[in-house]
PDB file of C-alpha atoms in Angstrom:
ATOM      1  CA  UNK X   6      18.064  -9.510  35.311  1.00  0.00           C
ATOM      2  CA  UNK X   7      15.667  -7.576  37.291  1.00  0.00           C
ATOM      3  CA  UNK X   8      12.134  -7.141  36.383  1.00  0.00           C
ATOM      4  CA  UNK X   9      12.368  -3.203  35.874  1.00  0.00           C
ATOM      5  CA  UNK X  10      15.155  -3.001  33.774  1.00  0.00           C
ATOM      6  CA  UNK X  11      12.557  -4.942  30.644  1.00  0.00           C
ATOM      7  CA  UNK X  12      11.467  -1.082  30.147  1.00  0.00           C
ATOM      8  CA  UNK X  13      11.307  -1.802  26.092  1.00  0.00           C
ATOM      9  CA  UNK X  14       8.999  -4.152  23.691  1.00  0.00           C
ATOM     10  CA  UNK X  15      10.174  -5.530  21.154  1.00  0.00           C
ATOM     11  CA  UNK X  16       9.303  -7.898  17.678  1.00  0.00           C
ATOM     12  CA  UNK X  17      11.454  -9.807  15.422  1.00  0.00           C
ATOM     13  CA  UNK X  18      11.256  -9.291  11.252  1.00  0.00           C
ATOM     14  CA  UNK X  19      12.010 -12.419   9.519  1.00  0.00           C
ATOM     15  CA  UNK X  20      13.335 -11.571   5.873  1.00  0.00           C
ATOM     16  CA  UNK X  21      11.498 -13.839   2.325  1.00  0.00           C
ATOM     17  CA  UNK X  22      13.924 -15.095   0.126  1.00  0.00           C
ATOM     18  CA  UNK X  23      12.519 -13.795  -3.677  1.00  0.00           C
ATOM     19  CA  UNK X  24      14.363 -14.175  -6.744  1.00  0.00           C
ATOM     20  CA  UNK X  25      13.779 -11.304  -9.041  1.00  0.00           C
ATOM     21  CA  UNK X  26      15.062 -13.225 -11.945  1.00  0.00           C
ATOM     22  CA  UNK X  27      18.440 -12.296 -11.966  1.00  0.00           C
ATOM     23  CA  UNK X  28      19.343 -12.836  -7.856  1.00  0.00           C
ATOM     24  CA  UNK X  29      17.817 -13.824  -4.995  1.00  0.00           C
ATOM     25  CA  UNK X  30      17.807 -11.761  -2.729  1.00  0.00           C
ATOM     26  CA  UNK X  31      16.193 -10.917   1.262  1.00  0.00           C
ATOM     27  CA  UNK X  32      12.893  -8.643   1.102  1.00  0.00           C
ATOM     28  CA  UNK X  33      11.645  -7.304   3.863  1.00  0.00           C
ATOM     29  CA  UNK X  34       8.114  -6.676   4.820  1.00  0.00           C
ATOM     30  CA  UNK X  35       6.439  -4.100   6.529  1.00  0.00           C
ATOM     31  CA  UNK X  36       7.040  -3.426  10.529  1.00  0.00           C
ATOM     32  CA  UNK X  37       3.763  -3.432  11.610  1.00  0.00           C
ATOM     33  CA  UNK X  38       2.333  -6.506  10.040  1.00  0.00           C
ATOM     34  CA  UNK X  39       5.098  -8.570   9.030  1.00  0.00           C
ATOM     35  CA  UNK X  40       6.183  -9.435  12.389  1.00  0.00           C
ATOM     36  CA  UNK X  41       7.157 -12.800  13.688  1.00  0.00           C
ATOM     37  CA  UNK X  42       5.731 -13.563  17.406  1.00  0.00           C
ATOM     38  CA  UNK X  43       4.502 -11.231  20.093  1.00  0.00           C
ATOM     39  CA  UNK X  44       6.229  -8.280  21.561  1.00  0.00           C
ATOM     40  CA  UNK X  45       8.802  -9.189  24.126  1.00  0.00           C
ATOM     41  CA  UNK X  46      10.474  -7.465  27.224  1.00  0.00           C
ATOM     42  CA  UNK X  47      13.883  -6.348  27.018  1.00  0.00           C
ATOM     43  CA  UNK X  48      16.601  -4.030  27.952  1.00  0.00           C
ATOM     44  CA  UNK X  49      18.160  -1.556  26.242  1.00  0.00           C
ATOM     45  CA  UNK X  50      21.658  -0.627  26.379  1.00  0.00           C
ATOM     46  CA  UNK X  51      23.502   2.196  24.174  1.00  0.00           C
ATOM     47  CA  UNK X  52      26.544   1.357  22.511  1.00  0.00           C
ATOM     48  CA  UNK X  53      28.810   4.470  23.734  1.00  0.00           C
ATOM     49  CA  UNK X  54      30.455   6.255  21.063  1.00  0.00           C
ATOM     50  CA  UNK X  55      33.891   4.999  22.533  1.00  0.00           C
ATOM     51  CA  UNK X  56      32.863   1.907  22.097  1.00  0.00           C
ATOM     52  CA  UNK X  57      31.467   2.492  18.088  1.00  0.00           C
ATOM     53  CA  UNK X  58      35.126   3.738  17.536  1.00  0.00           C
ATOM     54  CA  UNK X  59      36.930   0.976  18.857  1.00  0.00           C
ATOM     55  CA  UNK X  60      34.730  -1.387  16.570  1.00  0.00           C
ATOM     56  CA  UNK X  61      35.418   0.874  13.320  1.00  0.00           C
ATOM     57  CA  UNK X  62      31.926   2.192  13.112  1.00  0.00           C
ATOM     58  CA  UNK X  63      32.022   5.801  11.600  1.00  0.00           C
ATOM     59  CA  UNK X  64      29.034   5.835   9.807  1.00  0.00           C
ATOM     60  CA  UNK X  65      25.176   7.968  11.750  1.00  0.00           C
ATOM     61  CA  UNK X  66      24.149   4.526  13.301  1.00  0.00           C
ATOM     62  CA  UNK X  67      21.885   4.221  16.378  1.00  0.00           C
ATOM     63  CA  UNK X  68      23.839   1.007  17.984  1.00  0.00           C
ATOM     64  CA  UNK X  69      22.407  -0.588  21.047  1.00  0.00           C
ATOM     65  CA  UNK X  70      22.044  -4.111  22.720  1.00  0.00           C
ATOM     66  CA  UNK X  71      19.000  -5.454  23.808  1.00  0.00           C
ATOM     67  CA  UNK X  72      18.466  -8.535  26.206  1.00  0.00           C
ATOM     68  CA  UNK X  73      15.542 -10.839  26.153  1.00  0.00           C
ATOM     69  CA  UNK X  74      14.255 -13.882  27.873  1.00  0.00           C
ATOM     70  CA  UNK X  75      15.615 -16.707  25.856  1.00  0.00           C
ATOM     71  CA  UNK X  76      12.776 -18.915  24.446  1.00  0.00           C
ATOM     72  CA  UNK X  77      11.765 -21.088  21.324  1.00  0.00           C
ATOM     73  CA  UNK X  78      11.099 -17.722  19.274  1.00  0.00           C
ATOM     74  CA  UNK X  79      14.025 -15.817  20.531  1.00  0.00           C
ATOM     75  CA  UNK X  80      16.532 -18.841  20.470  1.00  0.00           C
ATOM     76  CA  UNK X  81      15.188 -19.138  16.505  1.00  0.00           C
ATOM     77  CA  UNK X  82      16.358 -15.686  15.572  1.00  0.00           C
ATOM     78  CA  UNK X  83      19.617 -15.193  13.308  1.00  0.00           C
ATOM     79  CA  UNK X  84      21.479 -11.902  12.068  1.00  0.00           C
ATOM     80  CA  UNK X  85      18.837 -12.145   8.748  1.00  0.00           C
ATOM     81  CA  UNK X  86      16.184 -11.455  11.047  1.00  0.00           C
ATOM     82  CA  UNK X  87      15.431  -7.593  12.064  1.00  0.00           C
ATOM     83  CA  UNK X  88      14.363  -6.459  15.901  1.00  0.00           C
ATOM     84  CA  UNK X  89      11.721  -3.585  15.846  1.00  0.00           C
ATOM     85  CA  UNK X  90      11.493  -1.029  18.931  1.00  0.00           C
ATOM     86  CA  UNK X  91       8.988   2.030  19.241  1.00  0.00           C
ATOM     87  CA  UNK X  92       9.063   2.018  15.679  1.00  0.00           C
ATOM     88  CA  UNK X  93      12.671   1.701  14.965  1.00  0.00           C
ATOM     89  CA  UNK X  94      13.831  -0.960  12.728  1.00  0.00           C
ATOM     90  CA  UNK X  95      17.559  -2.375  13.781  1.00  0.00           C
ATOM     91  CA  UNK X  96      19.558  -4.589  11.873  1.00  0.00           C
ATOM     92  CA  UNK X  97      20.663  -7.318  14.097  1.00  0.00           C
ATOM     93  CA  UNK X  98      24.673  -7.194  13.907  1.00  0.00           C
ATOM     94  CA  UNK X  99      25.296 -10.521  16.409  1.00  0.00           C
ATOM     95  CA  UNK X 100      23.421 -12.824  19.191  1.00  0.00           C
ATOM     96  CA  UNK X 101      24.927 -14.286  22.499  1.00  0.00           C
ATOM     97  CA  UNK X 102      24.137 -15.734  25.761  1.00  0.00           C
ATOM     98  CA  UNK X 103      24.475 -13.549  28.847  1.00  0.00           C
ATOM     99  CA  UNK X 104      27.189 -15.247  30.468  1.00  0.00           C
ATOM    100  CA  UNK X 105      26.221 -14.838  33.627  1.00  0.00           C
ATOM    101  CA  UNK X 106      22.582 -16.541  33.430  1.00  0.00           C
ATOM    102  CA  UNK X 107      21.779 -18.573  30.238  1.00  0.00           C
ATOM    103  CA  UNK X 108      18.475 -17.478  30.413  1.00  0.00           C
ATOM    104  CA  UNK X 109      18.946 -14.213  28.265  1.00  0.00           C
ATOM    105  CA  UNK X 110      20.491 -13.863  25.154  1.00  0.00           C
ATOM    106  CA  UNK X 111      21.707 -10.131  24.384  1.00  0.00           C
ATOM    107  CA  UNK X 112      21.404  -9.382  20.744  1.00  0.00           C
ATOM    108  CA  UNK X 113      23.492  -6.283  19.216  1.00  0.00           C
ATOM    109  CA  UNK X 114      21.826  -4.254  16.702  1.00  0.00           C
ATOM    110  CA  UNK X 115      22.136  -0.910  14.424  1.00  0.00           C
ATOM    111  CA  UNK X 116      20.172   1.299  12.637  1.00  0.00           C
ATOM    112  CA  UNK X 117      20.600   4.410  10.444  1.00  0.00           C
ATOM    113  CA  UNK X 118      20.330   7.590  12.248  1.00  0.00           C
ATOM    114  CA  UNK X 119      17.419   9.500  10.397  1.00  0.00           C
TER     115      UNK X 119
END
């Protein structure tokens, strides 16, 4: 990974468990404040359309991967946690190591188009 592709910052949401009395469910908090660690370098890749249709995705989603330096905060995130970029909140649909270089694990996300 070269230094000029990390174009993109990112933060990681980390959902509360709260039981509303009749299920417990995953809130999440606000973007700006509820944030888990400092923002991170990372690439951004589009998910081409081909690619959404192979996978069954029909539905307005912004799909993309994103590859960060893997560390203790980044190696601690699971698909309950969120990724936040310029404002965008993505659900995080899978994590892997890059195969080539263990160093950077690529993380797969979605939103909803607005």
């Amino acid at each position: 990974m070269r230094p000029g592709e990390m174009k993109h910052r990112v933060q990681f949401l980390r959902g509360q468990m709260s039981d509303d009395g009749l299920q417990n469910a995953i809130v999440w908090g606000d973007p700006v404040n509820d944030v888990i660690g400092p923002k991170l370098w990372a690439k951004r890749t589009p998910i081409s359309d081909a690619e959404r249709w192979r996978a069954g995705q029909v539905s307005a989603n912004i799909t993309a991967r994103f590859v960060v330096y893997c560390s203790a905060l980044t190696s601690s995130i699971t698909p309950k946690d969120r990724l936040v970029c310029n404002g965008t909140v993505y659900d995080i649909m899978g994590i892997k190591d890059v195969e080539y270089d263990k160093m950077w694990l690529e993380i797969t996300v979605a939103a909803r188009a607005s």
